[in-house]
Amino acid sequence: MEPKLVVWTSIWPWRPDARIRFDITGPPRGSATLCWTLIVDEPVPDRETTVRMRKRVNELINANLRFTFG
């Protein structure tokens, strides 16, 4: 059985409540679609902090994953 939902605990020591939720859709074999959502408790970080957090997730998921597979 393939996972359809994965949740990472926080990657930010200063924000332990922040979680990254990955929703995986698609056929059991073949192309899958990955959608990630950054979830935080109140107080919601300001815009600048949110942008930095999103950028870090993008680097980990998109850039580093591409480099792993060449």
JSON list of N, CA and C in Angstrom, two decimals:
[
{"chain": "A", "resi": 1, "resn": "MET", "atom": "N", "xyz": [0.85, -1.18, 0.00]},
{"chain": "A", "resi": 1, "resn": "MET", "atom": "CA", "xyz": [0.00, 0.00, 0.00]},
{"chain": "A", "resi": 1, "resn": "MET", "atom": "C", "xyz": [0.90, 1.24, 0.00]},
{"chain": "A", "resi": 2, "resn": "GLU", "atom": "N", "xyz": [0.62, 2.14, -0.89]},
{"chain": "A", "resi": 2, "resn": "GLU", "atom": "CA", "xyz": [1.36, 3.40, -1.00]},
{"chain": "A", "resi": 2, "resn": "GLU", "atom": "C", "xyz": [0.78, 4.43, -0.04]},
{"chain": "A", "resi": 3, "resn": "PRO", "atom": "N", "xyz": [1.64, 5.24, 0.59]},
{"chain": "A", "resi": 3, "resn": "PRO", "atom": "CA", "xyz": [1.11, 6.29, 1.47]},
{"chain": "A", "resi": 3, "resn": "PRO", "atom": "C", "xyz": [0.42, 7.38, 0.67]},
{"chain": "A", "resi": 4, "resn": "LYS", "atom": "N", "xyz": [-0.60, 7.95, 1.23]},
{"chain": "A", "resi": 4, "resn": "LYS", "atom": "CA", "xyz": [-1.32, 9.07, 0.59]},
{"chain": "A", "resi": 4, "resn": "LYS", "atom": "C", "xyz": [-1.10, 10.36, 1.37]},
{"chain": "A", "resi": 5, "resn": "LEU", "atom": "N", "xyz": [-0.61, 10.21, 2.61]},
{"chain": "A", "resi": 5, "resn": "LEU", "atom": "CA", "xyz": [-0.39, 11.37, 3.47]},
{"chain": "A", "resi": 5, "resn": "LEU", "atom": "C", "xyz": [0.86, 11.13, 4.30]},
{"chain": "A", "resi": 6, "resn": "VAL", "atom": "N", "xyz": [1.74, 12.13, 4.33]},
{"chain": "A", "resi": 6, "resn": "VAL", "atom": "CA", "xyz": [2.93, 12.09, 5.16]},
{"chain": "A", "resi": 6, "resn": "VAL", "atom": "C", "xyz": [3.01, 13.43, 5.88]},
{"chain": "A", "resi": 7, "resn": "VAL", "atom": "N", "xyz": [3.33, 13.40, 7.17]},
{"chain": "A", "resi": 7, "resn": "VAL", "atom": "CA", "xyz": [3.48, 14.64, 7.93]},
{"chain": "A", "resi": 7, "resn": "VAL", "atom": "C", "xyz": [4.85, 14.65, 8.58]},
{"chain": "A", "resi": 8, "resn": "TRP", "atom": "N", "xyz": [5.63, 15.69, 8.28]},
{"chain": "A", "resi": 8, "resn": "TRP", "atom": "CA", "xyz": [6.92, 15.88, 8.93]},
{"chain": "A", "resi": 8, "resn": "TRP", "atom": "C", "xyz": [6.73, 16.73, 10.17]},
{"chain": "A", "resi": 9, "resn": "THR", "atom": "N", "xyz": [7.46, 16.39, 11.22]},
{"chain": "A", "resi": 9, "resn": "THR", "atom": "CA", "xyz": [7.49, 17.27, 12.38]},
{"chain": "A", "resi": 9, "resn": "THR", "atom": "C", "xyz": [8.34, 18.48, 12.00]},
{"chain": "A", "resi": 10, "resn": "SER", "atom": "N", "xyz": [8.39, 19.44, 12.87]},
{"chain": "A", "resi": 10, "resn": "SER", "atom": "CA", "xyz": [9.05, 20.69, 12.56]},
{"chain": "A", "resi": 10, "resn": "SER", "atom": "C", "xyz": [10.53, 20.52, 12.23]},
{"chain": "A", "resi": 11, "resn": "ILE", "atom": "N", "xyz": [10.99, 21.28, 11.25]},
{"chain": "A", "resi": 11, "resn": "ILE", "atom": "CA", "xyz": [12.41, 21.34, 10.93]},
{"chain": "A", "resi": 11, "resn": "ILE", "atom": "C", "xyz": [13.02, 22.63, 11.47]},
{"chain": "A", "resi": 12, "resn": "TRP", "atom": "N", "xyz": [12.22, 23.40, 12.20]},
{"chain": "A", "resi": 12, "resn": "TRP", "atom": "CA", "xyz": [12.67, 24.67, 12.76]},
{"chain": "A", "resi": 12, "resn": "TRP", "atom": "C", "xyz": [12.66, 24.59, 14.29]},
{"chain": "A", "resi": 13, "resn": "PRO", "atom": "N", "xyz": [13.82, 24.55, 14.93]},
{"chain": "A", "resi": 13, "resn": "PRO", "atom": "CA", "xyz": [13.86, 24.45, 16.39]},
{"chain": "A", "resi": 13, "resn": "PRO", "atom": "C", "xyz": [13.13, 25.60, 17.08]},
{"chain": "A", "resi": 14, "resn": "TRP", "atom": "N", "xyz": [13.13, 26.75, 16.47]},
{"chain": "A", "resi": 14, "resn": "TRP", "atom": "CA", "xyz": [12.48, 27.93, 17.06]},
{"chain": "A", "resi": 14, "resn": "TRP", "atom": "C", "xyz": [10.97, 27.93, 16.83]},
{"chain": "A", "resi": 15, "resn": "ARG", "atom": "N", "xyz": [10.49, 26.98, 16.04]},
{"chain": "A", "resi": 15, "resn": "ARG", "atom": "CA", "xyz": [9.06, 26.89, 15.77]},
{"chain": "A", "resi": 15, "resn": "ARG", "atom": "C", "xyz": [8.65, 25.41, 15.77]},
{"chain": "A", "resi": 16, "resn": "PRO", "atom": "N", "xyz": [8.65, 24.76, 16.97]},
{"chain": "A", "resi": 16, "resn": "PRO", "atom": "CA", "xyz": [8.39, 23.32, 17.04]},
{"chain": "A", "resi": 16, "resn": "PRO", "atom": "C", "xyz": [6.97, 22.91, 16.63]},
{"chain": "A", "resi": 17, "resn": "ASP", "atom": "N", "xyz": [6.05, 23.87, 16.59]},
{"chain": "A", "resi": 17, "resn": "ASP", "atom": "CA", "xyz": [4.67, 23.56, 16.20]},
{"chain": "A", "resi": 17, "resn": "ASP", "atom": "C", "xyz": [4.49, 23.46, 14.68]},
{"chain": "A", "resi": 18, "resn": "ALA", "atom": "N", "xyz": [5.45, 23.93, 13.92]},
{"chain": "A", "resi": 18, "resn": "ALA", "atom": "CA", "xyz": [5.33, 23.96, 12.46]},
{"chain": "A", "resi": 18, "resn": "ALA", "atom": "C", "xyz": [5.48, 22.54, 11.91]},
{"chain": "A", "resi": 19, "resn": "ARG", "atom": "N", "xyz": [4.51, 22.14, 11.10]},
{"chain": "A", "resi": 19, "resn": "ARG", "atom": "CA", "xyz": [4.52, 20.82, 10.48]},
{"chain": "A", "resi": 19, "resn": "ARG", "atom": "C", "xyz": [4.37, 20.97, 8.98]},
{"chain": "A", "resi": 20, "resn": "ILE", "atom": "N", "xyz": [4.90, 20.00, 8.26]},
{"chain": "A", "resi": 20, "resn": "ILE", "atom": "CA", "xyz": [4.77, 20.00, 6.81]},
{"chain": "A", "resi": 20, "resn": "ILE", "atom": "C", "xyz": [3.96, 18.77, 6.43]},
{"chain": "A", "resi": 21, "resn": "ARG", "atom": "N", "xyz": [2.84, 19.01, 5.79]},
{"chain": "A", "resi": 21, "resn": "ARG", "atom": "CA", "xyz": [1.93, 17.92, 5.39]},
{"chain": "A", "resi": 21, "resn": "ARG", "atom": "C", "xyz": [2.10, 17.70, 3.89]},
{"chain": "A", "resi": 22, "resn": "PHE", "atom": "N", "xyz": [2.32, 16.45, 3.51]},
{"chain": "A", "resi": 22, "resn": "PHE", "atom": "CA", "xyz": [2.45, 16.07, 2.11]},
{"chain": "A", "resi": 22, "resn": "PHE", "atom": "C", "xyz": [1.24, 15.24, 1.72]},
{"chain": "A", "resi": 23, "resn": "ASP", "atom": "N", "xyz": [0.49, 15.68, 0.74]},
{"chain": "A", "resi": 23, "resn": "ASP", "atom": "CA", "xyz": [-0.62, 14.91, 0.19]},
{"chain": "A", "resi": 23, "resn": "ASP", "atom": "C", "xyz": [-0.15, 14.34, -1.15]},
{"chain": "A", "resi": 24, "resn": "ILE", "atom": "N", "xyz": [-0.25, 13.03, -1.28]},
{"chain": "A", "resi": 24, "resn": "ILE", "atom": "CA", "xyz": [0.23, 12.33, -2.47]},
{"chain": "A", "resi": 24, "resn": "ILE", "atom": "C", "xyz": [-0.96, 11.71, -3.19]},
{"chain": "A", "resi": 25, "resn": "THR", "atom": "N", "xyz": [-1.14, 12.09, -4.46]},
{"chain": "A", "resi": 25, "resn": "THR", "atom": "CA", "xyz": [-2.25, 11.56, -5.24]},
{"chain": "A", "resi": 25, "resn": "THR", "atom": "C", "xyz": [-1.72, 10.98, -6.54]},
{"chain": "A", "resi": 26, "resn": "GLY", "atom": "N", "xyz": [-2.48, 10.10, -7.12]},
{"chain": "A", "resi": 26, "resn": "GLY", "atom": "CA", "xyz": [-2.10, 9.51, -8.39]},
{"chain": "A", "resi": 26, "resn": "GLY", "atom": "C", "xyz": [-2.26, 8.01, -8.36]},
{"chain": "A", "resi": 27, "resn": "PRO", "atom": "N", "xyz": [-1.99, 7.37, -9.48]},
{"chain": "A", "resi": 27, "resn": "PRO", "atom": "CA", "xyz": [-2.13, 5.92, -9.56]},
{"chain": "A", "resi": 27, "resn": "PRO", "atom": "C", "xyz": [-1.08, 5.21, -8.71]},
{"chain": "A", "resi": 28, "resn": "PRO", "atom": "N", "xyz": [-1.33, 3.96, -8.33]},
{"chain": "A", "resi": 28, "resn": "PRO", "atom": "CA", "xyz": [-0.36, 3.22, -7.52]},
{"chain": "A", "resi": 28, "resn": "PRO", "atom": "C", "xyz": [1.01, 3.11, -8.19]},
{"chain": "A", "resi": 29, "resn": "ARG", "atom": "N", "xyz": [1.02, 3.01, -9.49]},
{"chain": "A", "resi": 29, "resn": "ARG", "atom": "CA", "xyz": [2.29, 2.97, -10.22]},
{"chain": "A", "resi": 29, "resn": "ARG", "atom": "C", "xyz": [2.23, 4.04, -11.30]},
{"chain": "A", "resi": 30, "resn": "GLY", "atom": "N", "xyz": [3.29, 4.79, -11.41]},
{"chain": "A", "resi": 30, "resn": "GLY", "atom": "CA", "xyz": [3.31, 5.85, -12.41]},
{"chain": "A", "resi": 30, "resn": "GLY", "atom": "C", "xyz": [3.49, 7.20, -11.75]},
{"chain": "A", "resi": 31, "resn": "SER", "atom": "N", "xyz": [3.09, 8.22, -12.45]},
{"chain": "A", "resi": 31, "resn": "SER", "atom": "CA", "xyz": [3.28, 9.58, -11.96]},
{"chain": "A", "resi": 31, "resn": "SER", "atom": "C", "xyz": [2.38, 9.87, -10.77]},
{"chain": "A", "resi": 32, "resn": "ALA", "atom": "N", "xyz": [2.95, 10.53, -9.79]},
{"chain": "A", "resi": 32, "resn": "ALA", "atom": "CA", "xyz": [2.19, 10.96, -8.62]},
{"chain": "A", "resi": 32, "resn": "ALA", "atom": "C", "xyz": [2.28, 12.47, -8.51]},
{"chain": "A", "resi": 33, "resn": "THR", "atom": "N", "xyz": [1.31, 13.05, -7.87]},
{"chain": "A", "resi": 33, "resn": "THR", "atom": "CA", "xyz": [1.31, 14.49, -7.61]},
{"chain": "A", "resi": 33, "resn": "THR", "atom": "C", "xyz": [1.54, 14.69, -6.12]},
{"chain": "A", "resi": 34, "resn": "LEU", "atom": "N", "xyz": [2.48, 15.56, -5.80]},
{"chain": "A", "resi": 34, "resn": "LEU", "atom": "CA", "xyz": [2.81, 15.85, -4.41]},
{"chain": "A", "resi": 34, "resn": "LEU", "atom": "C", "xyz": [2.45, 17.29, -4.12]},
{"chain": "A", "resi": 35, "resn": "CYS", "atom": "N", "xyz": [1.67, 17.50, -3.10]},
{"chain": "A", "resi": 35, "resn": "CYS", "atom": "CA", "xyz": [1.29, 18.84, -2.66]},
{"chain": "A", "resi": 35, "resn": "CYS", "atom": "C", "xyz": [1.67, 18.96, -1.20]},
{"chain": "A", "resi": 36, "resn": "TRP", "atom": "N", "xyz": [2.45, 19.99, -0.85]},
{"chain": "A", "resi": 36, "resn": "TRP", "atom": "CA", "xyz": [2.81, 20.15, 0.55]},
{"chain": "A", "resi": 36, "resn": "TRP", "atom": "C", "xyz": [2.15, 21.40, 1.11]},
{"chain": "A", "resi": 37, "resn": "THR", "atom": "N", "xyz": [1.86, 21.33, 2.41]},
{"chain": "A", "resi": 37, "resn": "THR", "atom": "CA", "xyz": [1.22, 22.44, 3.12]},
{"chain": "A", "resi": 37, "resn": "THR", "atom": "C", "xyz": [1.98, 22.68, 4.41]},
{"chain": "A", "resi": 38, "resn": "LEU", "atom": "N", "xyz": [2.32, 23.92, 4.66]},
{"chain": "A", "resi": 38, "resn": "LEU", "atom": "CA", "xyz": [2.97, 24.31, 5.91]},
{"chain": "A", "resi": 38, "resn": "LEU", "atom": "C", "xyz": [1.88, 24.65, 6.92]},
{"chain": "A", "resi": 39, "resn": "ILE", "atom": "N", "xyz": [1.88, 23.96, 8.05]},
{"chain": "A", "resi": 39, "resn": "ILE", "atom": "CA", "xyz": [0.85, 24.15, 9.07]},
{"chain": "A", "resi": 39, "resn": "ILE", "atom": "C", "xyz": [1.52, 24.66, 10.35]},
{"chain": "A", "resi": 40, "resn": "VAL", "atom": "N", "xyz": [1.01, 25.76, 10.88]},
{"chain": "A", "resi": 40, "resn": "VAL", "atom": "CA", "xyz": [1.54, 26.32, 12.13]},
{"chain": "A", "resi": 40, "resn": "VAL", "atom": "C", "xyz": [0.39, 26.68, 13.06]},
{"chain": "A", "resi": 41, "resn": "ASP", "atom": "N", "xyz": [0.68, 26.66, 14.34]},
{"chain": "A", "resi": 41, "resn": "ASP", "atom": "CA", "xyz": [-0.29, 27.10, 15.33]},
{"chain": "A", "resi": 41, "resn": "ASP", "atom": "C", "xyz": [-0.20, 28.62, 15.47]},
{"chain": "A", "resi": 42, "resn": "GLU", "atom": "N", "xyz": [-1.15, 29.18, 16.18]},
{"chain": "A", "resi": 42, "resn": "GLU", "atom": "CA", "xyz": [-1.11, 30.62, 16.48]},
{"chain": "A", "resi": 42, "resn": "GLU", "atom": "C", "xyz": [0.04, 30.89, 17.44]},
{"chain": "A", "resi": 43, "resn": "PRO", "atom": "N", "xyz": [0.70, 32.01, 17.34]},
{"chain": "A", "resi": 43, "resn": "PRO", "atom": "CA", "xyz": [0.51, 33.06, 16.35]},
{"chain": "A", "resi": 43, "resn": "PRO", "atom": "C", "xyz": [1.16, 32.69, 15.02]},
{"chain": "A", "resi": 44, "resn": "VAL", "atom": "N", "xyz": [0.46, 33.03, 13.96]},
{"chain": "A", "resi": 44, "resn": "VAL", "atom": "CA", "xyz": [0.97, 32.79, 12.61]},
{"chain": "A", "resi": 44, "resn": "VAL", "atom": "C", "xyz": [2.17, 33.70, 12.39]},
{"chain": "A", "resi": 45, "resn": "PRO", "atom": "N", "xyz": [3.25, 33.18, 11.81]},
{"chain": "A", "resi": 45, "resn": "PRO", "atom": "CA", "xyz": [4.42, 34.03, 11.57]},
{"chain": "A", "resi": 45, "resn": "PRO", "atom": "C", "xyz": [4.11, 35.16, 10.59]},
{"chain": "A", "resi": 46, "resn": "ASP", "atom": "N", "xyz": [4.91, 36.20, 10.69]},
{"chain": "A", "resi": 46, "resn": "ASP", "atom": "CA", "xyz": [4.72, 37.33, 9.76]},
{"chain": "A", "resi": 46, "resn": "ASP", "atom": "C", "xyz": [5.07, 36.89, 8.34]},
{"chain": "A", "resi": 47, "resn": "ARG", "atom": "N", "xyz": [4.75, 37.75, 7.41]},
{"chain": "A", "resi": 47, "resn": "ARG", "atom": "CA", "xyz": [4.92, 37.42, 5.99]},
{"chain": "A", "resi": 47, "resn": "ARG", "atom": "C", "xyz": [6.36, 37.06, 5.64]},
{"chain": "A", "resi": 48, "resn": "GLU", "atom": "N", "xyz": [7.31, 37.83, 6.13]},
{"chain": "A", "resi": 48, "resn": "GLU", "atom": "CA", "xyz": [8.72, 37.59, 5.81]},
{"chain": "A", "resi": 48, "resn": "GLU", "atom": "C", "xyz": [9.17, 36.21, 6.33]},
{"chain": "A", "resi": 49, "resn": "THR", "atom": "N", "xyz": [8.78, 35.88, 7.53]},
{"chain": "A", "resi": 49, "resn": "THR", "atom": "CA", "xyz": [9.15, 34.58, 8.11]},
{"chain": "A", "resi": 49, "resn": "THR", "atom": "C", "xyz": [8.49, 33.44, 7.34]},
{"chain": "A", "resi": 50, "resn": "THR", "atom": "N", "xyz": [7.23, 33.62, 6.97]},
{"chain": "A", "resi": 50, "resn": "THR", "atom": "CA", "xyz": [6.52, 32.61, 6.19]},
{"chain": "A", "resi": 50, "resn": "THR", "atom": "C", "xyz": [7.22, 32.37, 4.86]},
{"chain": "A", "resi": 51, "resn": "VAL", "atom": "N", "xyz": [7.63, 33.44, 4.21]},
{"chain": "A", "resi": 51, "resn": "VAL", "atom": "CA", "xyz": [8.34, 33.32, 2.92]},
{"chain": "A", "resi": 51, "resn": "VAL", "atom": "C", "xyz": [9.64, 32.53, 3.11]},
{"chain": "A", "resi": 52, "resn": "ARG", "atom": "N", "xyz": [10.39, 32.83, 4.17]},
{"chain": "A", "resi": 52, "resn": "ARG", "atom": "CA", "xyz": [11.64, 32.10, 4.43]},
{"chain": "A", "resi": 52, "resn": "ARG", "atom": "C", "xyz": [11.39, 30.63, 4.71]},
{"chain": "A", "resi": 53, "resn": "MET", "atom": "N", "xyz": [10.35, 30.33, 5.47]},
{"chain": "A", "resi": 53, "resn": "MET", "atom": "CA", "xyz": [10.02, 28.94, 5.78]},
{"chain": "A", "resi": 53, "resn": "MET", "atom": "C", "xyz": [9.62, 28.19, 4.52]},
{"chain": "A", "resi": 54, "resn": "ARG", "atom": "N", "xyz": [8.80, 28.81, 3.69]},
{"chain": "A", "resi": 54, "resn": "ARG", "atom": "CA", "xyz": [8.37, 28.18, 2.43]},
{"chain": "A", "resi": 54, "resn": "ARG", "atom": "C", "xyz": [9.57, 27.95, 1.51]},
{"chain": "A", "resi": 55, "resn": "LYS", "atom": "N", "xyz": [10.47, 28.92, 1.46]},
{"chain": "A", "resi": 55, "resn": "LYS", "atom": "CA", "xyz": [11.65, 28.79, 0.62]},
{"chain": "A", "resi": 55, "resn": "LYS", "atom": "C", "xyz": [12.50, 27.59, 1.06]},
{"chain": "A", "resi": 56, "resn": "ARG", "atom": "N", "xyz": [12.64, 27.42, 2.37]},
{"chain": "A", "resi": 56, "resn": "ARG", "atom": "CA", "xyz": [13.43, 26.30, 2.88]},
{"chain": "A", "resi": 56, "resn": "ARG", "atom": "C", "xyz": [12.79, 24.96, 2.50]},
{"chain": "A", "resi": 57, "resn": "VAL", "atom": "N", "xyz": [11.49, 24.86, 2.63]},
{"chain": "A", "resi": 57, "resn": "VAL", "atom": "CA", "xyz": [10.81, 23.62, 2.25]},
{"chain": "A", "resi": 57, "resn": "VAL", "atom": "C", "xyz": [10.99, 23.37, 0.75]},
{"chain": "A", "resi": 58, "resn": "ASN", "atom": "N", "xyz": [10.85, 24.41, -0.05]},
{"chain": "A", "resi": 58, "resn": "ASN", "atom": "CA", "xyz": [11.05, 24.26, -1.50]},
{"chain": "A", "resi": 58, "resn": "ASN", "atom": "C", "xyz": [12.45, 23.75, -1.81]},
{"chain": "A", "resi": 59, "resn": "GLU", "atom": "N", "xyz": [13.47, 24.28, -1.10]},
{"chain": "A", "resi": 59, "resn": "GLU", "atom": "CA", "xyz": [14.84, 23.82, -1.32]},
{"chain": "A", "resi": 59, "resn": "GLU", "atom": "C", "xyz": [14.97, 22.34, -0.97]},
{"chain": "A", "resi": 60, "resn": "LEU", "atom": "N", "xyz": [14.44, 21.95, 0.17]},
{"chain": "A", "resi": 60, "resn": "LEU", "atom": "CA", "xyz": [14.56, 20.56, 0.61]},
{"chain": "A", "resi": 60, "resn": "LEU", "atom": "C", "xyz": [13.83, 19.61, -0.34]},
{"chain": "A", "resi": 61, "resn": "ILE", "atom": "N", "xyz": [12.64, 19.98, -0.74]},
{"chain": "A", "resi": 61, "resn": "ILE", "atom": "CA", "xyz": [11.82, 19.08, -1.56]},
{"chain": "A", "resi": 61, "resn": "ILE", "atom": "C", "xyz": [12.20, 19.14, -3.03]},
{"chain": "A", "resi": 62, "resn": "ASN", "atom": "N", "xyz": [12.26, 20.32, -3.58]},
{"chain": "A", "resi": 62, "resn": "ASN", "atom": "CA", "xyz": [12.46, 20.46, -5.02]},
{"chain": "A", "resi": 62, "resn": "ASN", "atom": "C", "xyz": [13.92, 20.40, -5.43]},
{"chain": "A", "resi": 63, "resn": "ALA", "atom": "N", "xyz": [14.74, 21.29, -4.93]},
{"chain": "A", "resi": 63, "resn": "ALA", "atom": "CA", "xyz": [16.14, 21.36, -5.36]},
{"chain": "A", "resi": 63, "resn": "ALA", "atom": "C", "xyz": [16.92, 20.13, -4.91]},
{"chain": "A", "resi": 64, "resn": "ASN", "atom": "N", "xyz": [16.88, 19.80, -3.64]},
{"chain": "A", "resi": 64, "resn": "ASN", "atom": "CA", "xyz": [17.67, 18.68, -3.15]},
{"chain": "A", "resi": 64, "resn": "ASN", "atom": "C", "xyz": [17.21, 17.35, -3.75]},
{"chain": "A", "resi": 65, "resn": "LEU", "atom": "N", "xyz": [15.93, 17.20, -3.96]},
{"chain": "A", "resi": 65, "resn": "LEU", "atom": "CA", "xyz": [15.43, 15.97, -4.57]},
{"chain": "A", "resi": 65, "resn": "LEU", "atom": "C", "xyz": [15.91, 15.84, -6.01]},
{"chain": "A", "resi": 66, "resn": "ARG", "atom": "N", "xyz": [15.90, 16.94, -6.75]},
{"chain": "A", "resi": 66, "resn": "ARG", "atom": "CA", "xyz": [16.41, 16.91, -8.13]},
{"chain": "A", "resi": 66, "resn": "ARG", "atom": "C", "xyz": [17.89, 16.53, -8.15]},
{"chain": "A", "resi": 67, "resn": "PHE", "atom": "N", "xyz": [18.67, 17.11, -7.22]},
{"chain": "A", "resi": 67, "resn": "PHE", "atom": "CA", "xyz": [20.10, 16.82, -7.18]},
{"chain": "A", "resi": 67, "resn": "PHE", "atom": "C", "xyz": [20.35, 15.35, -6.84]},
{"chain": "A", "resi": 68, "resn": "THR", "atom": "N", "xyz": [19.49, 14.76, -6.04]},
{"chain": "A", "resi": 68, "resn": "THR", "atom": "CA", "xyz": [19.63, 13.36, -5.65]},
{"chain": "A", "resi": 68, "resn": "THR", "atom": "C", "xyz": [19.52, 12.44, -6.85]},
{"chain": "A", "resi": 69, "resn": "PHE", "atom": "N", "xyz": [18.61, 12.77, -7.75]},
{"chain": "A", "resi": 69, "resn": "PHE", "atom": "CA", "xyz": [18.38, 11.91, -8.90]},
{"chain": "A", "resi": 69, "resn": "PHE", "atom": "C", "xyz": [19.12, 12.36, -10.15]},
{"chain": "A", "resi": 70, "resn": "GLY", "atom": "N", "xyz": [19.97, 13.38, -10.02]},
{"chain": "A", "resi": 70, "resn": "GLY", "atom": "CA", "xyz": [20.78, 13.81, -11.15]},
{"chain": "A", "resi": 70, "resn": "GLY", "atom": "C", "xyz": [20.10, 14.84, -11.93]}
]
